[in-house]
Amino acid sequence: MKKLSIILFLFISSAFRLTAEEGMLIPSLVSAFENDMQAMGMKLSAEEIYSVNNSSLKDAILHFGGGCTAELVSKQGLLLTNHHCGYSQIQSHSSIENDYLKYGFWAKNKGEEKKNPGLTASRVVRIQDVTATVLQGTQGLSQSDKLLKMQSNITALIEDAIRGNQYSADIKPFNYGNDFYMIVKETFRDIRLVGTPPNSIGKFGGDTDNWIWPRHTGDFSVFRVYANSNNEPSDINDSNQPYAPLHFLPVSLKNRVPGEFTMVYGFPGTTEQHLSSENLRFIMDQERPARIKMRDKSLSVINAGMRSSDLTRIQYASKQARIANAWKKWIGQIGGLKTVDAIQIKLDREKEYNKRAASKSAWQDKYGNVIEDMNELVIKYKGADFGYSMAIEYLYIGPELFKRARTINTFLSNYEKYKESNSLDAEIEKQIKGANAFFKNYDENIDKKIFQLLTEEYIKQVGDGPLPERFKNVDIKSLADKVYANSILTNEVRFIKFLSKLKSKSFSKLKKKDIGFMVWSESDDNFRKNIIPDIRVYKGTMDQMLKLYVAGKVEMFPEINHWPDANSSMRITYGKLEGSAPHDGMKYTNHTTIDGVIAKNNSDNPDYDLLPRMRELAKDKDYGDYAQDGELWVCFTGSNHTTGGNSGSPVIDGEGNLMGLNFDRSWESTMSDFMFDASRCRNISVDIRYVLWVMDRYANAKHLVDEMTIVRDAK
Ligand code: ARG
Ligand code: ASP
C-alpha cells in the first residue's frame, strides 16, 4: 500500500502530470476512459458514445461546412450550430429588404427553409486504426520507396471502404505518423437554413466580448439536413426529404449542478502540445508578438475606417472579424503562457524525459537526443520560420491588392488554355463577377494605408532576412502613392477596363508595367524561392523528430494518458461544469444570466445593442420552463479541452442530453492550444435553455422546440 502511494505520488508530481480534463480523445478508443468518465458522473457506456454497429451519440454529431461542428436534435434532421458558423449563409440570404443579420429569420414551415449551395455536413460512419495496413511491406525500404508503398496501401484501403456505398474515406496521420486512422464519412449536401436570431443575440458582445468571460452571446443558428428518398446524401433538390438520423440528441431543461459531468463531442482543428521549449520560446517571444504587431497596424486602419463610415463598417465587418479573432486569441495565449511560466514547465518536462531515457540504455539510444535535436533545429531555422510567418501575414492577411494579384495571375496563366478550348469569354465573365464582388467590399484608401504600414513593418521585422530588392532603401509612402494611383489591382474601373481589352500580350505587359503587380510578384517570388524551400526541410525534419519524441513519450511514460494533437478529426473531451479564478482577487462564476445582457446593454457600446423586444421580454421575466431558480441562464463555462473547430459542438451531460452549444474559450484559456491548464482553461457555451427560450418566446418559433425531445427534472 505504502509503495503504491509512493509510486502514485511520483506519478502525480511528474512534470507530465495530466488532469482528467486535458486531452481530445479518439471516439473509437473511448472505452479506455469509460471508468474515469463514470467516476466523474457519466451514466453512459462507451458503446453508447461510439459504436460502429449500433446507433450512438456520434451519429448525432456532424462536421459542419468543414470547419465547425453541429448536432442533430430531431428525427426530422433539425441541426444546431453556432451563429458564427452559419454566418456566411445567413449573410448570403440577407439584403436591405430582408435584413436577417439585423432582425433574424425564422422559416414558418419547411417550404420556407433556405437552400445553401456548397454547404455540407458530414457524419462519421466509422473510425478505424489502419496503422498496420498502411505500413505493410514498408520495412527496410528507402524513405522514398516507403512513401510510395504507403500511398498505395492507403489507396487500396480507401477503395475498399467506399466500394458500393455512398461514403467517402480519408486516412489521417495521428501523433506525427506514429498512427494512422481511416475515417469513413457520409457527407450531406442539402443543408437548409431554418432560423437565426438577430446579430443582437447571436453576435451579442461582438468583438468586445470575443474570447471573453463573462459572456452573454446567444451564438446559435438552426439548419436542417435533407436527404433523398433512401435517406442518403443528395445534391440540393426540391424532392429531397428531411433526413431521418440514426440518433439525435434529447435536449435537457434540467437544473444544472455545478461540478456535474460535461462532455464536448466535435471536430477540433489544431493543437500543438508537443512543441519543444525553444519552439515555444520562439513563438512567445518572437513570432506571435510580430504577427500581433502586423495586425495592430491593419486593424488600426480598418477600425478607424469603420468608425467613420457606415459603408466601410459593412464592407469590412467580416474581414475585420477574421483579422481580429486570431489577433485577440494570440494576445491571450501569450498572456496565459507567461502567467503559468510555460517555458519553465516545458524545460522541466524535457529534463524528466531525458532522465527517463537515461534509465535504460535502449531508451537512451533511441530517445536520448531527440529533445536536444528539436531545440537545435528550432534555433537553426528560426530565421526561416520567422520569415515564413511574416510573409503569410504580409502576403495573405495584409493589403488586399495581393489577393487580386493572385487571382488574376492564376487566370492569366491559363489564358492560352482557355482560348484554345473556346472558354475564354465565359472565364472573363467569371473574372468580372469575381472582381465586382471583391470591389464591393473594398476601399482603396484603406487598402493603401494598410499597404504602406504593413510594408514598412514587414521590412522592419524581416530586417536582414530575405526581402525583394525593390524594398531596399526606398520610401514606402511614395511607393504606395505610385501603386495605388496606377495599378489595375486597386481600382475597379481600371481592373474591368483591363479585362475588357484583354489580349495575348496583356499578361507580359502586366508583369513588366503594372507596379502593383510587380510588387506582388517579386514578394511572392521571394517567398517561394528564399523561404518555402527551407520551411519544407524544417517542417519535414521537425515532424520526424516529433514522431520520435511522441513515440518515446508513449513508451517511457505508460502511467499517463496520451492523446494525439487535434487534426480536425472527431474527438471527445470531458470535464465539469465549473467556473475559474484565473486572476488574483477575481473569480469567474460558472454561468451568466439574461440580467447581464440588460446590464451590458445599459452601456453605450454598440456591440451591446439590442432590439427593443429583448428588453421587453427581459422585463416581463417570462422564462417559463427555461429558468433555473428564477434565473434564465445565457452562457456557462466548463473545464473541457476545446479549440477552433469545436464551435457548435454539443455540450452533453452525463446522460447523453444536450446542455448547450460550445462556441468560445475565455481569454485566459486560449493557451490550451499549446498547454492545457485545468485551473484556468474554460470553454464557453450557450445554454440550450436560452436557445429554446429565444426560439419559443423571442421568435415565436415554438414549432421547432416541439420537434425536439425535451427532458426535464422529475417533479
Ligand atoms: N472566438 C470565436 C472562435 O474562434 C469566434 C467567435 C466569433 N465572434 C466574433 N465576434 N468574431 O472562433
Ligand atoms: N470559437 C472557436 C471556433 O470557432 C472555438 C475556440 O477556439 O474555442 O471553433
XYZ file of C-alpha atoms and ligand atoms in Angstrom:
736
model
C 0.000 0.000 0.000
C 2.754 2.391 1.045
C 4.697 1.536 -2.061
C 1.685 2.154 -4.242
C 1.111 5.564 -2.761
C 4.759 6.479 -3.226
C 4.520 5.436 -6.833
C 1.325 7.400 -7.211
C 2.972 10.378 -5.599
C 5.842 10.097 -8.037
C 3.479 9.984 -10.926
C 1.430 12.886 -9.686
C 4.498 15.001 -9.097
C 5.797 14.215 -12.548
C 6.277 17.210 -14.819
C 4.000 15.457 -17.280
C 1.103 15.456 -14.840
C -2.176 15.385 -16.732
C -5.575 16.115 -15.301
C -8.692 14.245 -16.291
C -9.820 17.283 -18.239
C -6.833 17.501 -20.583
C -6.933 15.883 -23.964
C -9.014 15.194 -27.017
C -9.836 11.520 -27.288
C -10.448 9.458 -30.377
C -14.075 8.290 -30.038
C -13.322 4.713 -31.089
C -10.904 4.452 -28.156
C -13.238 5.929 -25.575
C -13.729 2.642 -23.718
C -10.274 3.105 -22.173
C -11.664 6.189 -20.434
C -15.062 4.806 -19.524
C -14.193 4.236 -15.847
C -12.725 7.668 -15.408
C -15.687 9.291 -17.110
C -18.127 7.327 -14.999
C -16.239 8.317 -11.869
C -16.840 11.935 -12.876
C -20.572 11.326 -13.123
C -21.176 9.914 -16.568
C -24.002 7.369 -16.718
C -23.423 6.332 -20.338
C -21.410 3.366 -21.534
C -18.586 3.692 -24.042
C -20.771 1.819 -26.535
C -23.479 4.478 -26.241
C -20.941 7.185 -27.070
C -19.355 5.473 -30.039
C -20.452 2.329 -31.805
C -19.963 1.062 -35.319
C -22.776 -1.463 -35.305
C -25.458 0.344 -33.320
C -26.575 3.937 -33.362
C -24.709 6.017 -30.796
C -24.093 9.646 -29.836
C -21.557 10.001 -32.650
C -24.324 9.700 -35.240
C -25.862 12.937 -33.978
C -22.651 14.955 -34.364
C -21.817 16.370 -37.799
C -18.801 18.182 -39.207
C -20.430 21.403 -40.418
C -19.009 23.108 -43.504
C -15.628 21.504 -42.807
C -14.724 23.993 -40.065
C -17.347 23.784 -37.336
C -19.422 21.198 -35.526
C -23.217 20.769 -35.470
C -25.664 18.373 -33.828
C -28.941 16.748 -34.835
C -31.798 17.396 -32.411
C -34.895 15.917 -34.028
C -35.996 12.915 -36.030
C -36.528 15.296 -38.932
C -32.881 16.268 -39.309
C -33.041 19.519 -37.351
C -29.463 20.689 -36.875
C -27.997 23.208 -34.419
C -24.701 25.020 -34.777
C -23.281 28.419 -33.817
C -24.459 31.682 -35.299
C -20.850 32.455 -36.258
C -20.616 29.086 -38.034
C -23.717 29.777 -40.140
C -22.781 33.423 -40.566
C -21.874 33.400 -44.241
C -25.086 31.530 -45.134
C -27.135 33.947 -43.041
C -25.350 36.845 -44.712
C -25.889 35.383 -48.179
C -29.683 35.347 -47.708
C -29.722 38.867 -46.267
C -30.390 42.094 -48.105
C -31.503 45.599 -47.204
C -35.140 44.470 -47.646
C -34.662 41.188 -45.758
C -32.059 42.080 -43.208
C -31.719 38.722 -41.429
C -28.466 39.841 -39.835
C -30.254 42.646 -38.084
C -33.700 41.122 -37.462
C -33.199 37.368 -37.617
C -35.065 34.863 -39.777
C -37.429 32.008 -38.942
C -38.948 29.700 -41.539
C -42.602 29.168 -40.637
C -42.657 25.817 -42.393
C -40.296 23.551 -44.300
C -41.176 25.255 -47.581
C -39.609 28.477 -46.311
C -36.278 26.906 -45.347
C -33.405 28.316 -47.391
C -31.064 26.277 -49.551
C -27.306 26.769 -49.321
C -25.285 25.678 -52.357
C -21.874 24.374 -51.344
C -22.708 23.826 -47.682
C -22.103 20.292 -46.399
C -22.457 18.372 -43.138
C -20.683 15.058 -42.619
C -21.446 12.147 -40.356
C -18.632 9.864 -39.250
C -19.547 6.296 -40.156
C -16.512 4.730 -38.516
C -13.007 5.456 -37.302
C -10.570 2.633 -37.805
C -6.950 2.164 -36.752
C -5.207 1.207 -40.007
C -1.608 1.756 -38.927
C -0.534 -1.832 -39.577
C -2.065 -1.934 -43.061
C -0.655 1.456 -44.054
C 2.843 0.331 -43.039
C 2.553 -3.166 -44.523
C 5.548 -4.100 -46.670
C 7.474 -0.919 -45.916
C 10.158 -2.401 -43.667
C 13.639 -1.944 -44.972
C 12.611 0.310 -47.849
C 14.314 3.619 -48.590
C 12.395 6.696 -47.431
C 11.019 7.457 -50.902
C 10.028 3.843 -51.655
C 8.443 3.657 -48.252
C 6.264 6.671 -49.023
C 5.227 5.166 -52.362
C 4.309 1.887 -50.734
C 2.349 3.658 -48.004
C 0.494 5.651 -50.627
C -0.541 2.517 -52.473
C -1.649 0.860 -49.227
C -3.716 3.931 -48.439
C -5.348 3.970 -51.862
C -6.293 0.308 -51.546
C -7.780 0.812 -48.082
C -9.878 3.741 -49.252
C -11.107 1.936 -52.352
C -12.218 -0.951 -50.200
C -14.010 1.283 -47.733
C -16.111 3.130 -50.296
C -16.902 0.337 -52.739
C -20.632 0.017 -53.282
C -21.752 2.629 -50.760
C -22.447 6.363 -50.565
C -19.456 7.039 -48.286
C -16.112 8.730 -48.658
C -12.978 7.918 -46.691
C -9.869 9.660 -45.515
C -6.699 8.344 -43.906
C -5.088 10.764 -41.490
C -1.786 10.554 -39.647
C -2.054 10.867 -35.855
C 0.847 11.506 -33.491
C 3.016 12.735 -36.378
C 2.676 9.481 -38.268
C 3.091 7.012 -35.426
C -0.520 6.016 -36.082
C -2.938 6.161 -38.996
C -6.697 6.153 -38.782
C -9.219 5.768 -41.546
C -12.281 7.930 -41.185
C -15.262 6.844 -43.250
C -17.824 9.605 -43.727
C -21.245 10.245 -45.162
C -21.492 13.810 -46.459
C -24.862 15.534 -46.808
C -25.067 18.257 -49.425
C -28.540 19.719 -48.969
C -28.450 21.669 -45.710
C -31.106 24.355 -45.368
C -31.290 27.387 -43.117
C -34.247 27.120 -40.756
C -33.707 30.043 -38.457
C -31.335 32.507 -36.890
C -31.625 35.065 -34.129
C -30.619 38.645 -34.939
C -26.971 39.697 -34.563
C -28.000 41.462 -31.365
C -28.476 37.979 -29.855
C -26.309 35.667 -31.996
C -23.333 38.027 -32.035
C -24.180 39.939 -28.849
C -20.995 41.443 -27.435
C -19.267 41.368 -30.851
C -15.532 41.911 -30.762
C -15.647 43.496 -27.340
C -16.644 40.188 -25.772
C -14.938 37.814 -28.209
C -12.696 35.384 -26.215
C -14.024 36.944 -23.028
C -15.822 35.729 -19.948
C -18.341 36.821 -18.641
C -20.197 36.248 -21.879
C -23.817 36.736 -22.959
C -23.918 35.633 -26.598
C -26.802 33.543 -27.983
C -24.381 32.082 -30.528
C -26.685 29.637 -32.353
C -28.377 29.122 -35.705
C -30.684 26.393 -36.952
C -30.396 24.273 -40.089
C -31.998 21.098 -41.416
C -30.342 18.191 -43.204
C -32.138 16.917 -46.314
C -31.639 13.532 -47.978
C -33.047 11.622 -50.927
C -35.907 9.120 -50.695
C -33.435 6.453 -49.464
C -32.359 8.782 -46.637
C -28.967 9.130 -48.357
C -26.978 12.286 -49.237
C -28.144 14.071 -52.347
C -27.447 17.280 -54.243
C -29.867 20.100 -53.492
C -33.231 19.064 -54.840
C -36.856 20.055 -54.197
C -37.844 16.433 -53.890
C -35.410 15.790 -51.015
C -36.875 14.912 -47.621
C -35.782 15.819 -44.106
C -33.050 13.377 -43.090
C -34.026 10.772 -40.501
C -30.944 10.459 -38.275
C -29.643 7.277 -36.656
C -29.501 9.246 -33.442
C -30.442 12.746 -32.315
C -29.738 14.433 -29.000
C -32.510 14.915 -26.452
C -32.446 18.424 -25.036
C -32.095 18.968 -21.288
C -34.127 21.536 -19.385
C -32.883 20.029 -16.124
C -31.332 22.217 -13.465
C -27.593 22.407 -13.945
C -25.479 21.336 -10.995
C -22.066 22.954 -10.553
C -19.403 20.280 -10.892
C -21.570 17.994 -12.999
C -20.056 15.963 -15.824
C -19.854 17.625 -19.252
C -18.614 16.181 -22.496
C -17.874 18.071 -25.723
C -18.104 15.998 -28.882
C -16.849 17.604 -32.087
C -14.152 18.340 -34.624
C -11.255 20.304 -33.037
C -8.849 21.744 -35.637
C -5.259 22.078 -34.400
C -3.303 21.837 -31.170
C 0.480 21.805 -30.664
C 1.044 20.226 -27.254
C 4.473 18.760 -28.045
C 6.464 21.833 -29.111
C 9.924 21.881 -27.563
C 10.910 24.610 -25.104
C 12.878 26.549 -27.737
C 9.981 26.359 -30.135
C 7.562 27.716 -27.556
C 10.045 30.421 -26.641
C 10.323 31.406 -30.304
C 6.538 31.598 -30.637
C 6.004 33.533 -27.421
C 8.915 35.958 -27.684
C 9.283 36.493 -31.397
C 6.748 35.062 -33.786
C 3.422 35.899 -32.124
C 4.440 39.406 -30.991
C 5.474 40.261 -34.563
C 2.285 38.862 -36.049
C 0.284 40.784 -33.468
C 2.140 43.960 -34.425
C 1.345 43.446 -38.118
C -2.334 43.079 -37.247
C -2.239 46.056 -34.844
C -1.350 48.090 -37.926
C -4.034 46.780 -40.252
C -6.683 46.869 -37.521
C -5.810 50.471 -36.673
C -6.622 51.447 -40.259
C -9.727 49.271 -40.595
C -11.191 50.174 -37.217
C -10.778 53.902 -37.859
C -12.436 53.499 -41.260
C -15.305 51.512 -39.809
C -15.865 54.100 -37.102
C -16.057 56.967 -39.554
C -18.296 55.489 -42.263
C -21.290 53.159 -42.300
C -20.373 51.872 -45.743
C -16.889 50.925 -44.548
C -18.371 49.357 -41.428
C -20.441 46.993 -43.573
C -17.716 46.426 -46.181
C -15.076 45.468 -43.652
C -17.217 43.741 -40.989
C -16.290 40.169 -41.742
C -12.665 40.882 -42.757
C -12.179 42.813 -39.554
C -13.707 39.970 -37.521
C -11.358 37.455 -39.139
C -8.204 39.502 -38.547
C -9.228 40.471 -35.027
C -10.280 36.958 -33.967
C -6.785 35.439 -34.226
C -5.108 38.687 -33.133
C -7.058 38.725 -29.886
C -6.560 34.991 -29.346
C -2.779 35.334 -29.689
C -2.593 38.157 -27.168
C -4.500 35.950 -24.742
C -2.277 32.957 -25.480
C 0.965 34.774 -24.758
C -0.509 36.245 -21.577
C -1.624 32.830 -20.345
C 1.614 31.047 -21.247
C 3.643 33.725 -19.452
C 1.444 33.606 -16.367
C 1.922 29.877 -15.893
C 5.600 30.098 -16.946
C 5.046 27.624 -19.741
C 8.678 27.640 -20.842
C 9.830 26.524 -17.404
C 7.168 23.788 -17.463
C 8.483 22.643 -20.843
C 12.078 22.667 -19.549
C 11.026 20.555 -16.566
C 9.260 18.092 -18.833
C 12.296 17.869 -21.079
C 14.507 17.159 -18.091
C 12.130 14.437 -16.937
C 12.016 12.932 -20.433
C 15.801 12.815 -20.653
C 16.014 11.320 -17.176
C 13.668 8.522 -18.150
C 15.599 7.908 -21.340
C 18.844 7.708 -19.383
C 17.377 5.000 -17.144
C 17.591 2.310 -19.851
C 20.252 2.032 -22.486
C 17.787 1.031 -25.220
C 15.760 4.156 -24.464
C 18.852 6.295 -24.293
C 19.896 5.103 -27.743
C 16.508 5.794 -29.268
C 15.255 8.855 -27.404
C 18.253 10.294 -25.583
C 18.972 13.046 -28.103
C 15.619 13.913 -29.546
C 14.909 16.913 -27.322
C 18.288 18.445 -27.907
C 17.879 17.818 -31.637
C 14.494 19.507 -31.706
C 15.751 22.548 -29.836
C 18.794 22.832 -32.074
C 16.654 22.543 -35.161
C 14.427 25.369 -33.948
C 17.434 27.604 -33.432
C 18.845 26.741 -36.842
C 15.622 27.511 -38.682
C 14.283 30.343 -36.538
C 15.035 32.912 -39.210
C 13.273 30.939 -41.912
C 10.306 30.207 -39.691
C 10.000 33.857 -38.758
C 10.299 34.925 -42.400
C 7.567 32.461 -43.258
C 5.119 33.804 -40.682
C 5.832 37.377 -41.698
C 5.322 36.553 -45.369
C 1.987 34.924 -44.529
C 0.893 37.995 -42.583
C 2.074 40.336 -45.323
C 1.022 38.478 -48.460
C -2.086 36.672 -47.263
C -3.565 38.756 -44.433
C -2.175 42.157 -45.438
C -3.187 44.540 -48.251
C -5.887 43.043 -50.440
C -4.212 44.149 -53.609
C -2.172 40.938 -53.236
C -5.312 38.838 -53.249
C -6.376 40.465 -56.528
C -2.892 39.835 -57.929
C -3.032 36.129 -57.076
C -6.439 35.747 -58.704
C -5.522 37.497 -61.938
C -2.174 35.703 -62.046
C -3.870 32.307 -61.916
C -6.357 33.361 -64.553
C -3.786 34.775 -66.971
C -1.526 31.759 -66.550
C -4.371 29.760 -68.109
C -5.177 32.327 -70.799
C -3.951 30.318 -73.785
C -5.634 27.174 -72.491
C -8.974 28.970 -72.196
C -8.525 30.404 -75.676
C -7.840 27.011 -77.204
C -10.859 25.470 -75.532
C -13.091 28.401 -76.524
C -13.937 29.112 -72.911
C -12.190 32.473 -72.719
C -15.338 34.623 -72.829
C -17.004 32.623 -70.104
C -13.845 32.785 -67.985
C -13.579 36.556 -68.443
C -17.192 36.840 -67.396
C -16.353 34.886 -64.226
C -13.399 37.189 -63.555
C -15.624 40.234 -63.918
C -18.159 38.798 -61.492
C -15.394 37.949 -59.032
C -13.971 41.444 -59.339
C -17.388 43.053 -58.761
C -17.810 41.038 -55.591
C -14.293 41.880 -54.465
C -14.512 45.618 -55.068
C -17.940 45.817 -53.433
C -16.188 45.293 -50.110
C -13.036 47.240 -50.902
C -11.880 50.777 -50.190
C -8.698 51.796 -51.986
C -7.777 54.443 -49.424
C -7.961 51.926 -46.622
C -6.013 49.350 -48.598
C -3.371 51.920 -49.453
C -2.808 52.800 -45.811
C -2.613 49.118 -44.947
C -0.126 48.590 -47.768
C 2.088 51.397 -46.542
C 2.040 50.477 -42.844
C 2.410 46.748 -43.406
C 5.178 47.061 -45.969
C 7.112 49.267 -43.558
C 6.513 46.868 -40.694
C 7.355 43.826 -42.824
C 10.692 45.333 -43.849
C 11.427 46.286 -40.256
C 10.550 42.831 -38.942
C 12.374 40.803 -41.575
C 15.413 43.099 -41.311
C 18.401 41.239 -42.672
C 16.325 38.265 -43.835
C 15.394 37.742 -47.493
C 13.454 40.668 -48.993
C 12.739 41.693 -52.593
C 15.332 44.165 -53.940
C 12.644 46.736 -54.571
C 12.061 47.184 -50.845
C 15.645 48.110 -50.093
C 16.308 51.802 -49.467
C 13.059 53.121 -50.782
C 10.446 55.479 -49.407
C 7.415 53.256 -48.916
C 4.986 56.131 -48.825
C 5.881 57.214 -52.354
C 5.815 53.581 -53.471
C 2.276 53.339 -52.080
C 1.306 56.553 -53.917
C 2.548 55.096 -57.181
C 0.933 51.687 -56.728
C -2.489 52.975 -55.793
C -2.515 55.692 -58.460
C -1.669 53.312 -61.291
C -2.177 49.612 -60.643
C -5.184 47.870 -62.168
C -5.386 45.791 -58.998
C -6.500 48.578 -56.710
C -9.321 50.130 -58.681
C -12.455 48.561 -60.122
C -12.688 50.787 -63.221
C -9.077 50.128 -64.207
C -9.449 46.430 -63.487
C -12.591 45.950 -65.581
C -11.097 48.000 -68.399
C -8.063 45.747 -68.360
C -10.264 42.650 -68.575
C -12.382 44.059 -71.377
C -9.331 44.742 -73.536
C -7.550 41.500 -72.803
C -5.075 40.225 -75.416
C -2.404 37.567 -75.523
C 0.288 40.028 -74.571
C -1.641 41.615 -71.711
C -0.008 39.268 -69.202
C 3.546 40.173 -70.100
C 2.603 43.844 -70.095
C 1.107 43.469 -66.632
C 4.266 41.764 -65.418
C 6.514 44.480 -66.833
C 4.469 47.616 -66.357
C 1.993 47.326 -63.502
C 3.806 48.467 -60.395
C 1.275 46.841 -58.037
C 1.558 43.501 -59.792
C 5.350 43.777 -59.779
C 5.452 44.391 -56.034
C 3.304 41.316 -55.512
C 5.159 39.033 -57.894
C 8.581 40.000 -56.522
C 7.370 39.431 -52.959
C 5.734 36.175 -53.932
C 8.895 35.058 -55.749
C 10.976 35.892 -52.730
C 8.593 33.824 -50.612
C 8.705 30.827 -52.941
C 12.439 30.863 -53.662
C 14.005 32.078 -50.430
C 11.621 30.933 -47.731
C 9.479 27.953 -48.736
C 12.331 25.501 -49.509
C 13.861 25.995 -46.049
C 10.463 25.665 -44.438
C 9.821 22.374 -46.229
C 13.057 20.926 -44.896
C 12.425 22.371 -41.449
C 8.847 21.130 -41.071
C 9.669 17.730 -42.561
C 12.626 17.206 -40.228
C 10.722 18.517 -37.233
C 7.787 16.199 -37.893
C 10.166 13.235 -37.964
C 11.640 14.349 -34.645
C 8.200 14.904 -33.135
C 7.227 11.444 -34.274
C 10.190 10.019 -32.379
C 9.575 12.250 -29.379
C 5.936 11.159 -29.093
C 6.839 7.501 -29.544
C 9.280 7.928 -26.654
C 6.742 9.678 -24.504
C 4.220 6.899 -25.042
C 6.779 4.163 -24.410
C 8.537 5.682 -21.420
C 5.548 7.205 -19.610
C 2.925 4.460 -19.657
C 1.368 5.876 -16.479
C -0.055 8.966 -18.161
C -2.863 9.261 -20.658
C -1.531 10.324 -24.017
C -3.704 11.998 -26.583
C -2.951 12.851 -30.198
C -2.965 16.519 -31.189
C -6.183 17.763 -32.767
C -6.268 17.348 -36.558
C -9.867 18.211 -37.495
C -10.966 14.649 -36.824
C -13.783 13.755 -34.473
C -12.848 13.906 -30.783
C -14.315 13.775 -27.316
C -13.250 15.873 -24.388
C -14.756 15.741 -20.935
C -14.708 17.841 -17.813
C -17.062 19.587 -15.445
C -19.439 22.493 -15.372
C -17.314 24.940 -13.407
C -16.037 28.490 -13.170
C -12.457 29.536 -12.526
C -10.263 32.037 -10.752
C -7.573 32.922 -13.278
C -6.568 36.229 -11.680
C -5.554 37.084 -8.171
C -8.532 38.506 -6.316
C -11.038 37.668 -9.011
C -13.408 34.783 -9.542
C -15.401 33.788 -12.594
C -18.764 32.195 -11.797
C -19.886 29.218 -13.898
C -22.786 30.929 -15.678
C -24.301 34.215 -16.794
C -27.954 35.235 -16.984
C -30.188 37.468 -19.016
C -29.800 40.176 -16.376
C -26.233 40.528 -17.605
C -27.457 41.069 -21.162
C -29.511 44.018 -19.991
C -26.697 45.341 -17.815
C -24.302 45.343 -20.764
C -26.939 46.965 -22.963
C -27.099 49.833 -20.474
C -23.604 50.912 -21.506
C -23.288 52.823 -24.774
C -21.063 50.272 -26.540
C -22.762 49.410 -29.870
C -21.574 45.778 -29.515
C -24.237 45.533 -26.794
C -27.117 46.947 -28.847
C -30.448 45.114 -28.536
C -33.695 45.246 -30.460
C -36.491 46.582 -28.202
C -38.173 43.175 -27.932
C -35.367 41.752 -25.828
C -35.687 44.451 -23.195
C -39.460 43.986 -23.103
C -39.250 40.217 -22.625
C -36.489 40.509 -20.053
C -38.592 42.991 -18.104
C -41.532 40.558 -18.064
C -39.235 37.824 -16.706
C -41.377 35.333 -18.573
C -38.874 32.486 -18.595
C -41.323 29.574 -18.347
C -39.730 26.156 -18.172
C -36.415 27.517 -19.279
C -35.433 29.086 -15.953
C -33.493 27.687 -13.028
C -34.249 29.149 -9.596
C -35.854 32.175 -11.244
C -32.837 32.886 -13.459
C -32.551 32.483 -17.208
C -29.032 31.187 -17.857
C -27.419 32.511 -21.039
C -23.905 31.008 -21.094
C -21.897 28.668 -18.896
C -18.294 27.515 -18.688
C -16.724 24.106 -18.280
C -13.293 22.559 -17.968
C -13.433 20.877 -21.373
C -10.339 20.991 -23.552
C -11.504 22.578 -26.814
C -10.033 24.501 -29.714
C -11.022 26.144 -33.008
C -13.358 23.796 -34.869
C -15.166 22.864 -31.667
C -17.506 25.746 -32.335
C -21.043 24.464 -32.488
C -20.103 21.279 -30.612
C -22.726 19.913 -28.264
C -22.032 20.016 -24.568
C -23.541 16.736 -23.407
C -24.496 15.829 -19.829
C -23.865 12.538 -18.039
C -26.979 11.002 -19.563
C -26.370 11.970 -23.158
C -28.622 15.039 -23.265
C -27.769 18.358 -24.872
C -26.927 21.093 -22.320
C -25.584 23.754 -24.648
C -23.528 24.671 -27.691
C -19.803 25.297 -27.295
C -18.668 28.480 -29.061
C -15.574 30.014 -27.488
C -12.988 29.985 -24.723
C -12.109 32.609 -22.137
C -9.052 34.730 -22.872
C -7.077 33.096 -20.100
C -7.763 29.709 -21.742
C -6.548 30.264 -25.250
C -3.125 28.945 -24.226
C -4.735 25.499 -24.277
C -3.745 25.179 -27.946
C -0.206 24.690 -26.578
C -0.725 23.712 -22.973
C -3.859 22.868 -21.051
C -4.104 24.158 -17.505
C -7.092 22.716 -15.686
C -7.207 25.566 -13.197
C -7.755 28.236 -15.837
C -8.829 26.733 -19.164
C -12.590 27.008 -19.679
C -14.762 26.536 -22.721
C -17.768 28.815 -23.148
C -21.176 27.519 -24.234
C -24.593 28.978 -24.787
C -27.155 27.201 -22.597
C -29.666 25.239 -24.664
C -32.437 26.596 -22.423
C -31.608 30.112 -23.626
C -31.554 28.839 -27.221
C -35.031 27.351 -26.757
C -36.315 30.433 -24.948
C -35.172 32.615 -27.853
C -36.865 30.291 -30.362
C -40.058 29.970 -28.346
C -40.582 33.371 -26.721
C -38.467 35.774 -28.725
C -39.008 34.382 -32.214
C -42.397 32.684 -31.870
C -40.934 29.546 -33.377
C -42.253 27.121 -30.766
C -42.900 24.580 -33.533
C -39.139 23.982 -33.636
C -38.963 23.384 -29.897
C -41.877 20.966 -30.305
C -39.858 18.959 -32.811
C -37.257 18.163 -30.175
C -37.299 15.629 -27.375
C -37.199 17.544 -24.110
C -36.040 16.047 -20.830
C -36.913 17.659 -17.501
C -36.149 17.087 -13.831
C -38.582 14.720 -12.165
C -41.109 16.841 -10.282
N -13.673 33.349 -30.795
C -14.568 32.501 -31.540
C -13.789 31.335 -32.246
O -12.623 31.473 -32.530
C -15.250 33.227 -32.629
C -16.443 33.988 -32.208
C -16.996 34.743 -33.367
N -17.373 36.046 -32.916
C -16.676 37.180 -33.194
N -17.027 38.288 -32.604
N -15.693 37.195 -34.060
O -13.975 31.149 -33.437
N -14.522 29.956 -31.496
C -13.803 28.758 -31.852
C -14.419 28.083 -33.099
O -14.954 28.766 -33.939
C -13.720 27.801 -30.706
C -12.479 28.012 -29.889
O -11.428 28.374 -30.442
O -12.548 27.780 -28.681
O -14.234 26.913 -33.329
